[in-house]
Tab-separated table of C-alpha atoms and ligand atoms in Angstrom:
chain	number	residue	atom	x	y	z
A	185	MET	CA	-5.970	-8.947	-12.814
A	186	LYS	CA	-8.751	-9.805	-10.082
A	187	LYS	CA	-7.797	-11.150	-6.817
A	188	ILE	CA	-4.655	-13.480	-7.078
A	189	LEU	CA	-4.189	-16.179	-4.352
A	190	VAL	CA	-0.259	-16.786	-3.594
A	191	THR	CA	0.754	-19.770	-1.721
A	192	GLY	CA	3.900	-20.164	0.382
A	193	ALA	CA	3.280	-16.668	2.046
A	194	ALA	CA	5.589	-17.348	5.102
A	195	GLY	CA	8.323	-19.117	2.893
A	196	GLY	CA	11.636	-17.236	1.815
A	197	ILE	CA	10.242	-16.444	-1.616
A	198	GLY	CA	6.781	-15.682	-0.421
A	199	THR	CA	7.946	-13.303	2.290
A	200	ARG	CA	10.148	-11.289	-0.276
A	201	MET	CA	7.009	-11.506	-2.689
A	202	ARG	CA	5.205	-9.749	-0.045
A	203	GLN	CA	7.179	-6.862	-0.198
A	204	MET	CA	7.060	-6.822	-4.039
A	205	LEU	CA	3.847	-7.933	-5.494
A	206	PRO	CA	1.551	-5.751	-4.123
A	207	SER	CA	2.477	-2.590	-5.724
A	208	ILE	CA	1.714	-4.493	-9.310
A	209	TYR	CA	-1.147	-6.620	-8.034
A	210	PRO	CA	-3.253	-4.654	-5.203
A	211	ASP	CA	-5.882	-7.497	-4.595
A	212	ILE	CA	-3.741	-10.604	-3.506
A	213	ARG	CA	-4.863	-13.055	-0.867
A	214	TRP	CA	-1.951	-14.876	0.649
A	215	SER	CA	-1.971	-18.450	2.349
A	216	ASP	CA	0.309	-20.828	3.954
A	217	ILE	CA	-0.212	-23.248	6.620
A	218	ARG	CA	-0.174	-20.872	9.344
A	219	LYS	CA	0.087	-17.111	9.536
A	220	PRO	CA	3.253	-15.333	8.712
A	221	ASP	CA	4.766	-13.504	11.948
A	222	ASP	CA	5.208	-10.609	9.962
A	223	LEU	CA	1.700	-10.336	8.131
A	224	LYS	CA	0.840	-6.696	7.988
A	225	ALA	CA	-2.530	-5.208	8.902
A	226	GLY	CA	-4.454	-4.809	5.365
A	227	GLU	CA	-2.827	-8.212	4.099
A	228	GLU	CA	-5.573	-10.904	3.204
A	229	PHE	CA	-4.621	-14.161	4.730
A	230	VAL	CA	-6.288	-17.405	4.623
A	231	ALA	CA	-4.490	-20.560	6.327
A	232	ALA	CA	-4.667	-23.844	4.699
A	233	ASP	CA	-3.099	-27.139	4.647
A	234	LEU	CA	-2.144	-28.064	1.054
A	235	ALA	CA	-3.060	-31.923	1.853
A	236	ASP	CA	-6.440	-30.747	2.978
A	237	LEU	CA	-8.768	-30.250	-0.467
A	238	ASP	CA	-11.363	-28.451	1.385
A	239	GLN	CA	-9.096	-25.924	2.981
A	240	VAL	CA	-7.534	-25.414	-0.386
A	241	GLU	CA	-10.674	-24.773	-2.035
A	242	ALA	CA	-11.491	-22.196	0.412
A	243	ALA	CA	-8.498	-20.248	-0.184
A	244	VAL	CA	-8.709	-20.674	-3.973
A	245	LYS	CA	-12.342	-19.368	-4.024
A	246	GLY	CA	-13.041	-16.118	-5.698
A	247	CYS	CA	-9.449	-15.967	-7.151
A	248	GLU	CA	-8.777	-15.409	-10.956
A	249	ALA	CA	-5.110	-16.812	-10.762
A	250	ILE	CA	-2.903	-18.536	-8.509
A	251	VAL	CA	0.964	-18.393	-7.621
A	252	HIS	CA	1.931	-21.349	-6.106
A	253	PHE	CA	5.048	-21.108	-3.892
A	254	GLY	CA	3.503	-23.460	-1.285
A	255	GLY	CA	4.784	-26.417	-0.512
A	256	PHE	CA	7.915	-28.227	0.908
A	257	SER	CA	10.737	-26.219	-0.425
A	258	VAL	CA	13.952	-28.849	-0.062
A	259	GLU	CA	14.377	-32.611	0.180
A	260	GLY	CA	12.388	-34.179	2.918
A	261	SER	CA	11.089	-37.862	3.849
A	262	TRP	CA	8.465	-39.297	1.614
A	263	GLU	CA	5.884	-38.699	3.513
A	264	THR	CA	6.523	-34.899	3.858
A	265	ILE	CA	6.876	-34.672	0.114
A	266	LEU	CA	3.792	-36.685	-0.382
A	267	ALA	CA	1.570	-34.602	1.478
A	268	ALA	CA	2.749	-31.133	0.845
A	269	ASN	CA	4.106	-31.276	-2.587
A	270	ILE	CA	2.288	-34.428	-4.409
A	271	ILE	CA	-1.136	-34.332	-2.706
A	272	GLY	CA	-0.868	-30.679	-1.801
A	273	CYS	CA	0.114	-29.698	-5.793
A	274	ARG	CA	-2.811	-31.989	-6.994
A	275	ASN	CA	-5.318	-30.478	-4.577
A	276	MET	CA	-4.254	-26.719	-5.650
A	277	TYR	CA	-4.586	-27.535	-9.512
A	278	GLU	CA	-7.990	-29.298	-8.772
A	279	ALA	CA	-9.121	-26.379	-6.528
A	280	ALA	CA	-8.327	-24.217	-9.457
A	281	TYR	CA	-10.050	-26.213	-11.940
A	282	ARG	CA	-13.256	-26.491	-9.669
A	283	HIS	CA	-13.387	-22.490	-8.664
A	284	GLY	CA	-12.927	-21.395	-12.592
A	285	VAL	CA	-9.249	-20.117	-11.813
A	286	LYS	CA	-7.623	-19.174	-15.312
A	287	ARG	CA	-3.978	-19.019	-14.520
A	288	VAL	CA	-1.504	-20.750	-12.325
A	289	ILE	CA	2.095	-20.191	-11.768
A	290	PHE	CA	4.049	-23.492	-10.415
A	291	ALA	CA	7.241	-22.859	-8.548
A	292	SER	CA	8.789	-26.065	-9.828
A	293	SER	CA	12.785	-26.316	-9.200
A	294	ASN	CA	15.992	-26.835	-10.694
A	295	HIS	CA	15.875	-30.314	-8.998
A	296	ALA	CA	13.368	-31.618	-11.512
A	297	VAL	CA	16.554	-31.720	-13.835
A	298	GLY	CA	19.109	-31.888	-11.319
A	299	PHE	CA	20.977	-35.218	-12.387
A	300	TYR	CA	22.089	-33.494	-15.491
A	301	LYS	CA	25.778	-32.656	-15.728
A	302	ARG	CA	27.244	-29.468	-15.285
A	303	THR	CA	28.865	-29.551	-18.841
A	304	GLU	CA	25.616	-30.036	-20.551
A	305	LYS	CA	23.153	-27.142	-21.393
A	306	ILE	CA	19.635	-28.176	-21.163
A	307	GLY	CA	16.499	-26.588	-22.406
A	308	VAL	CA	12.971	-26.998	-21.144
A	309	ASP	CA	12.416	-29.655	-23.563
A	310	VAL	CA	14.870	-32.472	-22.036
A	311	THR	CA	13.334	-35.502	-20.192
A	312	VAL	CA	13.300	-34.712	-16.345
A	313	ARG	CA	15.976	-36.100	-14.263
A	314	PRO	CA	15.027	-35.509	-10.805
A	315	ASP	CA	17.809	-35.498	-8.368
A	316	SER	CA	15.643	-36.413	-4.896
A	317	ARG	CA	12.266	-37.025	-4.014
A	318	TYR	CA	11.535	-33.104	-4.049
A	319	GLY	CA	12.913	-33.090	-7.516
A	320	VAL	CA	10.200	-35.683	-8.378
A	321	SER	CA	7.401	-33.674	-6.776
A	322	LYS	CA	8.605	-30.771	-9.072
A	323	ALA	CA	8.287	-32.960	-12.093
A	324	PHE	CA	5.079	-34.279	-10.582
A	325	GLY	CA	3.660	-30.499	-10.393
A	326	GLU	CA	5.115	-29.842	-13.987
A	327	ALA	CA	3.205	-32.721	-15.590
A	328	MET	CA	-0.028	-32.016	-13.633
A	329	GLY	CA	0.150	-28.349	-15.004
A	330	ALA	CA	0.306	-29.664	-18.622
A	331	LEU	CA	-2.619	-32.037	-17.947
A	332	TYR	CA	-4.847	-29.528	-16.483
A	333	ALA	CA	-3.613	-26.992	-19.268
A	334	ASP	CA	-4.339	-29.534	-22.087
A	335	LYS	CA	-7.449	-31.183	-20.582
A	336	HIS	CA	-9.222	-28.216	-18.658
A	337	GLY	CA	-7.706	-25.009	-20.376
A	338	LEU	CA	-5.988	-23.765	-17.332
A	339	ARG	CA	-3.019	-21.350	-18.250
A	340	VAL	CA	-0.213	-22.947	-16.772
A	341	THR	CA	3.420	-21.599	-16.393
A	342	CYS	CA	6.007	-23.865	-14.380
A	343	LEU	CA	9.243	-21.804	-13.250
A	344	ARG	CA	12.209	-24.058	-12.826
A	345	ILE	CA	13.403	-21.619	-10.086
A	346	GLY	CA	17.506	-21.840	-9.675
A	347	ASN	CA	18.463	-20.165	-6.428
A	348	PHE	CA	16.376	-17.078	-5.210
A	349	GLY	CA	18.152	-14.567	-3.409
A	350	ASP	CA	20.314	-10.980	-3.527
A	351	ALA	CA	23.300	-12.582	-4.863
A	352	PRO	CA	24.747	-15.927	-5.752
A	353	ILE	CA	25.976	-17.459	-2.457
A	354	ASP	CA	28.655	-20.029	-4.099
A	355	VAL	CA	30.128	-21.178	-7.655
A	356	ARG	CA	26.826	-23.611	-8.338
A	357	ARG	CA	24.811	-20.549	-7.484
A	358	LEU	CA	26.704	-18.553	-10.167
A	359	SER	CA	24.875	-20.580	-12.772
A	360	ILE	CA	21.375	-20.726	-11.497
A	361	TRP	CA	20.928	-17.395	-9.442
A	362	LEU	CA	17.602	-15.599	-9.641
A	363	LYS	CA	17.510	-11.956	-8.452
A	364	PRO	CA	14.274	-11.344	-6.984
A	365	GLU	CA	13.111	-8.545	-9.302
A	366	ASP	CA	13.543	-11.268	-12.100
A	367	LEU	CA	11.115	-13.637	-10.563
A	368	VAL	CA	8.435	-10.748	-10.452
A	369	GLN	CA	9.035	-10.155	-14.147
A	370	LEU	CA	8.496	-14.243	-14.848
A	371	VAL	CA	5.379	-13.973	-12.482
A	372	ARG	CA	4.378	-11.228	-14.483
A	373	ILE	CA	4.475	-12.708	-17.804
A	374	GLY	CA	2.715	-16.023	-16.731
A	375	LEU	CA	0.073	-14.086	-15.357
A	376	GLU	CA	-0.587	-11.237	-18.091
A	377	HIS	CA	0.830	-12.934	-21.583
A	378	PRO	CA	-1.845	-13.441	-23.710
A	379	ASP	CA	0.023	-16.188	-25.464
A	380	ILE	CA	0.504	-18.798	-22.531
A	381	HIS	CA	-1.237	-22.284	-22.518
A	382	PHE	CA	1.456	-24.500	-21.070
A	383	GLU	CA	4.810	-23.335	-20.323
A	384	ILE	CA	8.219	-24.082	-18.402
A	385	PHE	CA	10.668	-21.120	-17.955
A	386	TYR	CA	13.934	-21.474	-16.093
A	387	GLY	CA	13.924	-19.039	-12.996
A	388	ALA	CA	17.273	-17.885	-13.561
A	389	SER	CA	18.659	-14.312	-13.996
A	390	ASP	CA	21.298	-13.127	-16.866
A	391	ASN	CA	24.093	-15.600	-15.890
A	392	ALA	CA	26.935	-15.745	-17.988
A	393	ALA	CA	27.952	-19.578	-16.637
A	394	ALA	CA	24.045	-20.796	-17.148
A	395	TRP	CA	23.663	-24.579	-17.686
A	396	TRP	CA	20.290	-23.706	-18.928
A	397	ASP	CA	18.979	-22.576	-22.280
A	398	ASN	CA	16.154	-19.863	-21.460
A	399	SER	CA	15.214	-19.010	-24.853
A	400	ASN	CA	11.535	-20.115	-23.998
A	401	ALA	CA	11.277	-17.192	-21.338
A	402	HIS	CA	12.963	-14.916	-23.729
A	403	LYS	CA	10.500	-15.388	-26.572
A	404	PHE	CA	7.538	-14.372	-23.882
A	405	GLY	CA	9.566	-11.185	-23.347
A	406	TYR	CA	11.741	-12.073	-20.102
A	407	SER	CA	14.674	-9.576	-20.085
A	408	PRO	CA	16.521	-10.394	-16.896
A	409	THR	CA	18.671	-7.606	-15.212
A	410	GLY	CA	20.620	-9.871	-12.571
A	411	ARG	CA	24.219	-10.505	-13.585
A	412	ALA	CA	25.618	-13.326	-11.510
A	413	GLU	CA	29.023	-12.320	-12.762
A	414	ASP	CA	28.974	-9.166	-10.712
A	415	PHE	CA	29.126	-11.373	-7.665
A	416	ARG	CA	31.897	-14.109	-8.680
A	417	ALA	CA	34.613	-13.058	-6.720
A	418	GLN	CA	32.095	-13.290	-3.525
A	419	ALA	CA	30.912	-16.514	-4.389
A	420	GLU	CA	34.454	-17.989	-5.046
A	421	GLU	CA	35.428	-16.638	-1.850
A	422	ALA	CA	32.339	-18.593	-0.001
A	423	GLN	CA	32.862	-21.783	-2.112
A	424	LYS	CA	36.439	-22.178	-0.392
A	425	LYS	CA	34.808	-22.700	3.119
A	426	LEU	CA	32.371	-25.575	1.735
A	427	PRO	CA	33.812	-29.303	1.693
A	428	ALA	CA	34.356	-30.951	-1.947
A	429	ASP	CA	31.366	-33.131	-3.158
A	430	PRO	CA	32.529	-35.743	-5.666
A	431	VAL	CA	29.302	-36.277	-7.179
A	432	GLY	CA	27.452	-33.325	-6.180
A	433	ASP	CA	30.268	-30.901	-7.729
A	434	LEU	CA	29.959	-32.546	-11.229
A	435	LEU	CA	26.088	-32.095	-11.455
A	436	GLN	CA	23.612	-29.458	-11.601
A	437	GLY	CA	21.758	-30.124	-8.514
A	438	GLY	CA	25.041	-30.246	-6.390
A	439	THR	CA	24.343	-31.559	-2.880
A	440	TYR	CA	20.523	-32.869	-3.576
A	441	PRO	CA	21.748	-35.847	-6.196
A	442	SER	CA	25.067	-36.787	-3.887
A	443	ASP	CA	22.767	-36.856	-0.834
A	444	GLU	CA	22.040	-40.519	-0.280
A	445	TYR	CA	23.859	-41.479	-3.797
A	446	ASP	CA	25.061	-45.037	-3.825
A	447	ALA	CA	24.651	-45.936	-7.349
A	448	ASP	CA	28.475	-46.685	-7.438
A	449	LYS	CA	28.117	-49.190	-4.613
A	450	ARG	CA	25.228	-51.302	-5.925
A	451	ALA	CA	26.196	-54.469	-8.006
A	452	ARG	CA	24.004	-54.424	-11.428
B	58	LIG	C1	15.370	-25.204	-4.648
B	58	LIG	O1	14.658	-25.722	-5.229
B	58	LIG	C2	15.349	-24.829	-2.857
B	58	LIG	O2	13.777	-24.661	-2.817
B	58	LIG	C3	16.315	-23.901	-2.492
B	58	LIG	O3	16.293	-24.256	-1.074
B	58	LIG	C4	17.779	-24.572	-2.863
B	58	LIG	O4	18.065	-25.575	-2.539
B	58	LIG	C5	17.751	-24.074	-4.419
B	58	LIG	O5	16.932	-25.157	-4.757
B	58	LIG	C6	18.912	-24.558	-5.088
B	58	LIG	O6	19.217	-25.815	-5.997
B	58	LIG	O7	20.054	-23.853	-4.689
């Protein structure tokens, strides 16, 4: 693998990936809207505002693959989501196409399907049910990935990431936790597997309480090592400190679907 561009270098996932990916991929160019405070000497960095196509093209030029962790990573105003995640995501795919990038890994999110009930088990072929403007932008990024794969031959892997971190931090996260090492595994499949055309995988570890059927990732060799159940006691303890959420507690997306929720108050 020649040079890889990784966007979102200053974010939570990007910061962790800066510690983990270079031993596997020695030639990485990191990008974000501004330089991470902890950028190390020798780390190649190009600042780029995702909403500016020229800046994105300058970051992409010379790279064979893109791992796109960049953009706004939680719910935000429409203007924020539009610039960073809709226009920004289009710019990333378009720059990839223009500069002959072969593979893209798109960090999608569980919030593309956050309105499914916790009692449902869903695969990657369900209709998207976004729970927020943020979730809509992730569904958009997946659709753009399909378009650029089918029409222009990019190899695209979308990772519907659950909750990334060292341990599941509450009861909801016992179902959607993603251990950093398991994310690295998924990124490697997207960058290296010869049969990738357009694929969606759930970014989740080996969670016994999972709401997702991740057999598509397993088909490509994914073998997660994180087991959320090992942390159940501490997650249940943390949950006791959280307020009850009559809407969000029933839905996979948690507070994202319940935030601004008023479907029950509107006359039909
Ligand atoms: C996400 O997509 C967010 O980026 C992250 O901050 C968490 O909110 C996560 O989902 C989650 O659902 O826990």
